[in-house]
Coordinates of C-alpha atoms and ligand atoms in Angstrom, one line a residue:
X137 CA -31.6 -35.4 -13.4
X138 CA -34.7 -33.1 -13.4
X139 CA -34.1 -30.1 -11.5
X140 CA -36.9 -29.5 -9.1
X141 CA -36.6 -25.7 -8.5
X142 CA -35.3 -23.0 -10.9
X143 CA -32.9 -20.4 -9.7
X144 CA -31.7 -16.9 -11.6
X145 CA -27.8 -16.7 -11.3
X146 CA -28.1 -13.7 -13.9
X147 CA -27.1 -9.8 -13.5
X148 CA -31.0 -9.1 -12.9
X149 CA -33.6 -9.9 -11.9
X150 CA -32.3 -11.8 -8.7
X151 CA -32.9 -14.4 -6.2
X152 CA -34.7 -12.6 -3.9
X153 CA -34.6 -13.2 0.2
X154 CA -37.9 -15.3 1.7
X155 CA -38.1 -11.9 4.2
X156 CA -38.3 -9.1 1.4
X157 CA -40.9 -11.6 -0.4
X158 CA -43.3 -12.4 2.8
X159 CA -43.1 -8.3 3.0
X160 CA -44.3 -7.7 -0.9
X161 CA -46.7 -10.1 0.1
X162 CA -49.3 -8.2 2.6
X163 CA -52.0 -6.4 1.2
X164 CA -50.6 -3.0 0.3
X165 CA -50.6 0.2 2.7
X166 CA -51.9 3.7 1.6
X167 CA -49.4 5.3 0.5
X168 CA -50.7 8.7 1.9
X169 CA -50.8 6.5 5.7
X170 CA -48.7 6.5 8.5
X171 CA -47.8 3.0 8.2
X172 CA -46.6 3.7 4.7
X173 CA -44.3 6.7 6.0
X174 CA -42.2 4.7 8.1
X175 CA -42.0 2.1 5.8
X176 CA -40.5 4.9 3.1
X177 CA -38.0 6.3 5.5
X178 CA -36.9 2.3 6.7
X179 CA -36.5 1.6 2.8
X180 CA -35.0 5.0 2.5
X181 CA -32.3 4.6 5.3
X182 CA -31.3 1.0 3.4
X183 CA -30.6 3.2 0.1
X184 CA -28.3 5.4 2.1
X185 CA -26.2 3.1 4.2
X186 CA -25.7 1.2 0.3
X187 CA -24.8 4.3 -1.0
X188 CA -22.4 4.8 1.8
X189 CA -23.6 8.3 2.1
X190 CA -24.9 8.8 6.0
X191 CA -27.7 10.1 6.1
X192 CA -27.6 10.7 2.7
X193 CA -30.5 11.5 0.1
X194 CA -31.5 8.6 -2.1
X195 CA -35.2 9.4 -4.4
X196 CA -37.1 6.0 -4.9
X197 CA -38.9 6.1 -8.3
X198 CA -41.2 3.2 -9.8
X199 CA -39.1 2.2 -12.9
X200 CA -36.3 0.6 -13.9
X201 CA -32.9 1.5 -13.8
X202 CA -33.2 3.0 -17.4
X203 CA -36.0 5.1 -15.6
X204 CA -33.9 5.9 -12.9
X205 CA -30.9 7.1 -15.5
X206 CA -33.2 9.0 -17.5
X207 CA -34.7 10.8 -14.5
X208 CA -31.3 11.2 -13.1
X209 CA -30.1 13.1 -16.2
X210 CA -32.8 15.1 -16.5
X211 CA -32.8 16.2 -12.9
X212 CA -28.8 17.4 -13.4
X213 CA -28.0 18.0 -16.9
X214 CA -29.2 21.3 -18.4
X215 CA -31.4 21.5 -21.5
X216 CA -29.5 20.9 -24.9
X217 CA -25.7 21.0 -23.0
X218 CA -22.8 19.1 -24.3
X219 CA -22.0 15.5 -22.8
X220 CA -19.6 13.3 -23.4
X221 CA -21.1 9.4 -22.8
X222 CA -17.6 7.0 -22.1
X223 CA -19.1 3.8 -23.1
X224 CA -17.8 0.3 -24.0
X225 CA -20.4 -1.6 -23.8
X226 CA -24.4 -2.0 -23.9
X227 CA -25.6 0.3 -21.3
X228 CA -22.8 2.8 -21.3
X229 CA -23.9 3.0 -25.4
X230 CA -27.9 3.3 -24.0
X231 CA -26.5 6.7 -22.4
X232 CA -25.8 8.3 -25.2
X233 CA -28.3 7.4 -27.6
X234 CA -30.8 9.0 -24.3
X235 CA -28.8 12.2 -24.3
X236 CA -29.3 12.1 -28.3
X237 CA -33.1 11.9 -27.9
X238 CA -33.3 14.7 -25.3
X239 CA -31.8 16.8 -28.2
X240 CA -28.2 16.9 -26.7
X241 CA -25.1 17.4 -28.9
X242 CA -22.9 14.1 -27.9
X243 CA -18.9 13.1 -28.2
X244 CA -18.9 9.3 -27.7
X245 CA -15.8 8.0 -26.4
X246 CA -15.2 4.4 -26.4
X247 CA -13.4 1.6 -26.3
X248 CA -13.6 -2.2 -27.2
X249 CA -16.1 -4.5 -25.2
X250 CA -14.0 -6.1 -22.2
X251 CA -11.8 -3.1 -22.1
X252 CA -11.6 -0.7 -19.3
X253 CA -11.9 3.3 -20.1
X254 CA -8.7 4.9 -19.6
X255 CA -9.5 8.2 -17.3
X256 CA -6.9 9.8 -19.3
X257 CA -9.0 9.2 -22.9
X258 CA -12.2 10.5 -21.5
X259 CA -10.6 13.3 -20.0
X260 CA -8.8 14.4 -23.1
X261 CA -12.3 13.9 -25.2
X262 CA -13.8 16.7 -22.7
X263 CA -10.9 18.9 -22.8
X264 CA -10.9 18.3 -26.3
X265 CA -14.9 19.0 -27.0
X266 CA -14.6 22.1 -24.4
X267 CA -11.5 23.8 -26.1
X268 CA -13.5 23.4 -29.8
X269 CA -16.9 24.7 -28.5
X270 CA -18.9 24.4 -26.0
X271 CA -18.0 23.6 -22.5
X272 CA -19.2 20.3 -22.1
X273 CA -21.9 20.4 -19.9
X274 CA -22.0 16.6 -18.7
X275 CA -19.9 13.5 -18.9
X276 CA -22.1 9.9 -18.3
X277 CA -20.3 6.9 -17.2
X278 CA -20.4 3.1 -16.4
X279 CA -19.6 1.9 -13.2
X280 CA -20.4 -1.8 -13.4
X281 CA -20.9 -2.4 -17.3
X282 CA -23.3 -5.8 -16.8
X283 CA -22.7 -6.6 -20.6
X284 CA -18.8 -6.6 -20.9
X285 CA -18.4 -7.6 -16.6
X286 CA -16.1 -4.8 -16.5
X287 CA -15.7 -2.6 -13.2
X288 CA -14.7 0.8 -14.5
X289 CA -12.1 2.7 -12.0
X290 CA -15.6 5.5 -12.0
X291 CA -13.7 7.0 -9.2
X292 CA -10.4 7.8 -11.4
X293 CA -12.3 8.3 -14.0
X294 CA -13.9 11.1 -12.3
X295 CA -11.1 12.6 -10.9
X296 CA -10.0 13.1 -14.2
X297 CA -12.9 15.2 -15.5
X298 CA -13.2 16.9 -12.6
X299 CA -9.4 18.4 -13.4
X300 CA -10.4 19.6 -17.0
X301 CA -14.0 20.1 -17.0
X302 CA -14.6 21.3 -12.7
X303 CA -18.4 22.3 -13.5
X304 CA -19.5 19.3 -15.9
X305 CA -22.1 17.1 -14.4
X306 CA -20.7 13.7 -14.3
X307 CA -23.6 11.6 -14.2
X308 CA -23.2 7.5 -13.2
X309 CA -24.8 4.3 -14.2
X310 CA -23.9 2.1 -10.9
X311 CA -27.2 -0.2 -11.3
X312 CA -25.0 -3.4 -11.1
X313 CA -22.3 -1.4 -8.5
X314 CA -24.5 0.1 -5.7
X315 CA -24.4 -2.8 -3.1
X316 CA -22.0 -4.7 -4.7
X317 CA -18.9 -2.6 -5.4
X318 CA -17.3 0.0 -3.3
X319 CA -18.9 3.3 -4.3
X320 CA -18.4 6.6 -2.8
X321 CA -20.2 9.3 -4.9
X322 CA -19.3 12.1 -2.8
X323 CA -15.7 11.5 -2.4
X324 CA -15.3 10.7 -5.5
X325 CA -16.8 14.3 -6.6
X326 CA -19.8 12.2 -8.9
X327 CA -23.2 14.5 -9.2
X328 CA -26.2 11.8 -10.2
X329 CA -25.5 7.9 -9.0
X330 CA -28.2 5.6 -10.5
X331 CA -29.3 2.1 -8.8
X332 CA -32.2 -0.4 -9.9
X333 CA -34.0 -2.8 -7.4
X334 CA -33.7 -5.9 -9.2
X335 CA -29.8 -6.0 -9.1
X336 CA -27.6 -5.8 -6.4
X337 CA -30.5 -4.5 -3.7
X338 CA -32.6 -8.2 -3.5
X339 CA -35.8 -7.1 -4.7
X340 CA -37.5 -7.6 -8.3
X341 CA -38.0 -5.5 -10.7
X342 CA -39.9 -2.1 -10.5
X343 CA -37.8 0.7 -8.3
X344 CA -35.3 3.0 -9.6
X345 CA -33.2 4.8 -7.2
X346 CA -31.1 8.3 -7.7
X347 CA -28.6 9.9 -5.7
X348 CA -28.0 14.1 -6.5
X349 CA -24.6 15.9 -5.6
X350 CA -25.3 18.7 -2.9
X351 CA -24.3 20.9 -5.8
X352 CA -27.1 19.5 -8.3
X353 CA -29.5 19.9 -5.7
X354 CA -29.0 23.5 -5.2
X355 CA -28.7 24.2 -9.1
X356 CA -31.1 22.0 -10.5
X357 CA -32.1 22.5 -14.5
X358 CA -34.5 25.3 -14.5
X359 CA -37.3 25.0 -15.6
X360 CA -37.8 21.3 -15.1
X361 CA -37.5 19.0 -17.6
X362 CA -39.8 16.2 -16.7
X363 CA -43.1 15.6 -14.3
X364 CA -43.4 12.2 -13.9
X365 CA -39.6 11.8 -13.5
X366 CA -38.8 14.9 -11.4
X367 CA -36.2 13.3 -8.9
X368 CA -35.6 17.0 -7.4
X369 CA -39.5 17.4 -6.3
X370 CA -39.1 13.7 -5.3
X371 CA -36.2 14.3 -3.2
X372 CA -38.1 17.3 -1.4
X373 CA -41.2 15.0 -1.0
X374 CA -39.0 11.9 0.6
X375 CA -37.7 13.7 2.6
X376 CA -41.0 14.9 4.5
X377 CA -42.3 11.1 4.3
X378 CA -43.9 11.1 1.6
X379 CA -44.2 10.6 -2.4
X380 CA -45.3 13.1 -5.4
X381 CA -47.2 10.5 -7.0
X382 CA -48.4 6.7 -6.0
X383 CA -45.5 4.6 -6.0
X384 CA -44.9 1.1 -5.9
X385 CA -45.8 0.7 -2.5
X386 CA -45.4 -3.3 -2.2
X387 CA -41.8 -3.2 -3.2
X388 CA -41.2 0.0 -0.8
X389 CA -42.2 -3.0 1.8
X390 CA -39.8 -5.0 0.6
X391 CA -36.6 -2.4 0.1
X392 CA -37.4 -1.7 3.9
X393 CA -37.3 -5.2 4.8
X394 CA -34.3 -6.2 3.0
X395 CA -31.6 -4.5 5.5
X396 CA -30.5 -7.3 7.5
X397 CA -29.8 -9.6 4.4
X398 CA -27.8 -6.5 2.5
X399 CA -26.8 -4.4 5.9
X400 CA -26.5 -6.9 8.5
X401 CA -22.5 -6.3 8.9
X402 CA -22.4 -3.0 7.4
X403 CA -21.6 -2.0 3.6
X404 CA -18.5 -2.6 3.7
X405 CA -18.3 -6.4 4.6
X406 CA -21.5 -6.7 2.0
X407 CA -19.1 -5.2 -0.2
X408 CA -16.0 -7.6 0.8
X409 CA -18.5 -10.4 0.3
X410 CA -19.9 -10.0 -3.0
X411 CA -16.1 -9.2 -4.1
X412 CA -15.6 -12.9 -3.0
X413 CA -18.3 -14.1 -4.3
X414 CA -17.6 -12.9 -7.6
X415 CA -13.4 -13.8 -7.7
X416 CA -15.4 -17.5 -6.6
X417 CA -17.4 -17.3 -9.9
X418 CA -14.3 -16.1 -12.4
X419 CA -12.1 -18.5 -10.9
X420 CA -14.2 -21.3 -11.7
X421 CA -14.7 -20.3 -15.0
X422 CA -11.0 -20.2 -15.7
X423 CA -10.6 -23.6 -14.3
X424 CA -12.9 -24.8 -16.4
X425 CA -11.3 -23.8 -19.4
X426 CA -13.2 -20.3 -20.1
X427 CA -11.4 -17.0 -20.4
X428 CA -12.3 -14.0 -18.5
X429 CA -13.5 -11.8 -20.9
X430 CA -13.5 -8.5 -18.4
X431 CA -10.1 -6.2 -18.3
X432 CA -11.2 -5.4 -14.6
X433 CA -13.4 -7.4 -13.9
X434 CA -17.0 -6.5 -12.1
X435 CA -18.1 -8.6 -9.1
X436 CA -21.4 -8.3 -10.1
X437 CA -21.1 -11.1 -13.4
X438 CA -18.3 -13.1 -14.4
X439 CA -18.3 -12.7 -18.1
X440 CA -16.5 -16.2 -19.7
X441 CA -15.8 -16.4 -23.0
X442 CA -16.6 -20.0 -24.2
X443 CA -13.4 -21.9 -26.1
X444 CA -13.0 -21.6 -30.2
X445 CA -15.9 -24.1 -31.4
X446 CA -18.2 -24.2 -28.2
X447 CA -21.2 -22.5 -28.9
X448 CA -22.6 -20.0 -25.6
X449 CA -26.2 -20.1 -26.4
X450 CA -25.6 -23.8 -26.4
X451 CA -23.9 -23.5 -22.7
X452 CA -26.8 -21.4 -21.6
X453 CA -29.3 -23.5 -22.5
X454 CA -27.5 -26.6 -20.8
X455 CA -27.7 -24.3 -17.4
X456 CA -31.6 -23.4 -18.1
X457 CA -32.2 -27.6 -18.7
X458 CA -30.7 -27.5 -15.1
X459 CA -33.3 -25.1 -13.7
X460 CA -30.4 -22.2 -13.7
X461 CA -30.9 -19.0 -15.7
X462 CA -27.5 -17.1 -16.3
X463 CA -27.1 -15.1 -18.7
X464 CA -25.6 -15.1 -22.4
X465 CA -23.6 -12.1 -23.9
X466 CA -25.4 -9.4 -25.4
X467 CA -25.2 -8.2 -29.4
X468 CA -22.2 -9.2 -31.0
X469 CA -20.7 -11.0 -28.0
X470 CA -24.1 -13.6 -28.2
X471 CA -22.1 -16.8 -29.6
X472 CA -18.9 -16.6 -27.3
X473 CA -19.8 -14.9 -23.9
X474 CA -21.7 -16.6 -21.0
X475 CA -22.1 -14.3 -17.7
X476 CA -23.4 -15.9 -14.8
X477 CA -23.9 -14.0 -11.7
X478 CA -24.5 -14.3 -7.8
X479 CA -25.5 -10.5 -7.3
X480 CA -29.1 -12.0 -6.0
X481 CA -29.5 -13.2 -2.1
X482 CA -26.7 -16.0 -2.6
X483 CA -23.7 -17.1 -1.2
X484 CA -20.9 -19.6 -0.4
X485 CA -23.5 -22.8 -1.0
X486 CA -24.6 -20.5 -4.4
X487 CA -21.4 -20.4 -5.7
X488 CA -20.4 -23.9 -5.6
X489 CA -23.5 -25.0 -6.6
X490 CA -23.2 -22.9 -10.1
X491 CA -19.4 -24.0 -9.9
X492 CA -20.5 -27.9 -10.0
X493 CA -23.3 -27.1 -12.6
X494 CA -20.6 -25.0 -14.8
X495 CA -18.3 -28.6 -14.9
X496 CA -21.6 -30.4 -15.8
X497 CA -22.7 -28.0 -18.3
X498 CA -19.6 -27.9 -20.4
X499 CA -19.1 -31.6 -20.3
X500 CA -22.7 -31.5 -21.7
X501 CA -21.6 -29.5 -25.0
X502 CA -18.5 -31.4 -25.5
X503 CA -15.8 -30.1 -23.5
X504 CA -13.3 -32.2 -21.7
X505 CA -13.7 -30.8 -17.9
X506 CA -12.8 -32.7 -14.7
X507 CA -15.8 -32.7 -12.3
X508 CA -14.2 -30.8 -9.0
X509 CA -12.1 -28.9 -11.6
X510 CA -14.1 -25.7 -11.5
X511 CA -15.6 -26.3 -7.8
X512 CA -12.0 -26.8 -6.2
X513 CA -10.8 -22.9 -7.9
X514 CA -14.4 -21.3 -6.3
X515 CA -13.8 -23.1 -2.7
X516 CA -10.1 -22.0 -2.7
X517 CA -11.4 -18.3 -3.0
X518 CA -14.2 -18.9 -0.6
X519 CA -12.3 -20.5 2.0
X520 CA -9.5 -18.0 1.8
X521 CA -7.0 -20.8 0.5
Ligands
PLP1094 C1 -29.7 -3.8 -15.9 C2 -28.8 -2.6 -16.2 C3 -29.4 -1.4 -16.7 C4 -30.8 -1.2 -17.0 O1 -31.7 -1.5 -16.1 P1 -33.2 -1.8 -16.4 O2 -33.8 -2.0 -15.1 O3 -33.2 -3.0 -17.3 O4 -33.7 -0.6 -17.1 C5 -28.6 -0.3 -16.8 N1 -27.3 -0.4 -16.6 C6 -26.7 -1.5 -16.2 C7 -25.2 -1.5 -16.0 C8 -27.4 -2.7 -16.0 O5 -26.9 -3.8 -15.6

């Protein structure tokens, strides 16, 4: 049957809720007005209670989230230090190759796509760098790595540099983790937390948001290494009300009218409910025959791996006949992976829909699925059965 409506059940961008939407939709405010003010420190206060930092200090940039990492960095990691970028997948791998352009000497440490990064092996890579050199001046990580559906234990991982290296930066990639997972950056000891709008926050693309330890702020990289992305002259900015430079002011409206669909119960139930959502997803997927592909897997995408013989851009493009846009796997996991996602304004009625589409889908390409099959798993999870 034709579908009558699309829908994006990808890591980003996001269904996005009819509220944030009529908001993006009014003729844009000054940003130099009152009006505008208030809107910044509503859309402000939403960043903070995500970040589970009261009353805590979150810059909102016009970007993307790579914009938001690169500022990030640059606003905590001194010119031409040592880092160490953990990656094992696509965006933890992006990291590095950014501290390599800004001229940084780098120690990758890594492990295969789908596995989780040992705390010990990153910790032993900065011990190991420091004792041969340099002290290593910053350590980047992957909270949520979108292209492997990994979770990384970022807390763990921290702790563990933290013991070897106590005055490396460790700077965090939680675009797919902030709203979504529970994230603590100050108890966890983490100095730069980086979020993007069109993932776990209900908006489209165009914001990046950064979070600075108190020890960043009060030793920031002197002299600055960027204008347009200086989060530190940001943050001082925000804070009075106001931006450096014009900023996307129609999606400000929308970040400050998007609490009561993240925020309504508080973080911690939004973060109880996207972890349901996404053990709903997985656990179709394995009743359908796929494979989780993830070690520990991330709430914000179920990465599946397709069976021997079943082709994932096929599977992809059975969804998208459907009107559904998930996503495939990235680089060399393209023919096996498929990694839908509910990180958008979705819930319950989402996840059974994809479940049901998922059965149809496969049966499409040739598989031998049940209908209910994959649809029974995600109600058991969402039900509490
Ligand atoms: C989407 C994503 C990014 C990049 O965000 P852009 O907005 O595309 O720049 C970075 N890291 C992770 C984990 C992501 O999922």
């Amino acid at each position: 049957m034709k579908p009558v409506k699309t829908r994006l059940a990808a890591p980003g961008p996001v269904e996005v809720p009819p509220a944030v939407l009529q908001a993006m939709a009014r003729p844009p405010l000054h940003h130099r007005s009152d009006a505008f003010a208030t809107q910044l420190v509503e859309a402000r206060s939403v960043l903070a209670d995500l970040a589970a930092v009261p009353g805590g200090d979150v810059a909102i940039l016009s970007g993307n989230g790579t914009t938001a990492f690169e500022a990030a960095f640059l606003a905590t990691v001194p010119r031409g230090a040592r880092v160490v970028a953990a990656h094992a997948g696509k965006f933890g791998a992006r990291w590095a190759t950014l501290a390599r352009t800004h001229g940084h000497p780098v120690v990758d440490v890594t492990a295969p796509w789908g596995a989780a990064l040992a705390p010990d092996a990153i910790a032993d890579a900065v011990a190991e760098a420091g004792a041969s050199g340099e002290p290593v001046g910053a350590v980047t990580l992957v909270h949520s790595e979108t292209s492997t559906g990994v979770l990384h234990d970022v807390a763990a991982q921290a702790a563990a540099v933290r013991a070897v290296a106590p005055h490396a930066r460790i700077v965090v990639d939680a675009v797919t983790s902030f709203g979504v997972s529970e994230l603590r950056p100050e108890a966890w000891g983490l100095d730069a937390v980086v979020a993007g709008s069109q993932k776990g926050v209900l908006l489209p693309p165009g914001l990046g948001f950064v979070w600075l330890s108190d020890r960043v702020r009060a030793a920031p990289p002197e002299p600055a290494r960027s204008v347009a992305l200086d989060v530190h002259g940001e943050l001082d900015a925000q804070k009075a009300g106001r931006t450096r430079t014009t900023p996307a002011v129609g999606l400000v409206a929308g970040l400050a009218a998007a609490r009561p669909a993240l925020l309504a119960e508080g973080v911690e139930a939004l973060w109880a409910r996207r972890a349901r959502l996404g053990a709903a997803l997985l656990a179709a997927g394995e009743a359908a025959g796929l494979t989780a592909f993830a070690e520990r897997p991330s709430p914000a995408v179920a990465a599946l791996r397709v069976p021997e013989g079943t082709s994932a851009p096929d599977v992809v493009a059975a969804f998208a006949r459907r009107g559904v846009r998930i996503a495939g796997g990235q680089d060399d996991a393209k023919p096996f992976l498929i990694r839908p996602s509910l990180l958008g304004f979705a819930d319950a009625y989402d996840a059974l829909g994809l479940a049901g589409t998922l059965e149809a889908v496969l049966r499409e390409v040739g598989l031998d699925v049940p209908y209910g099959a994959a649809s029974a798993a995600a109600a058991e999870v969402l039900e509490g059965a």
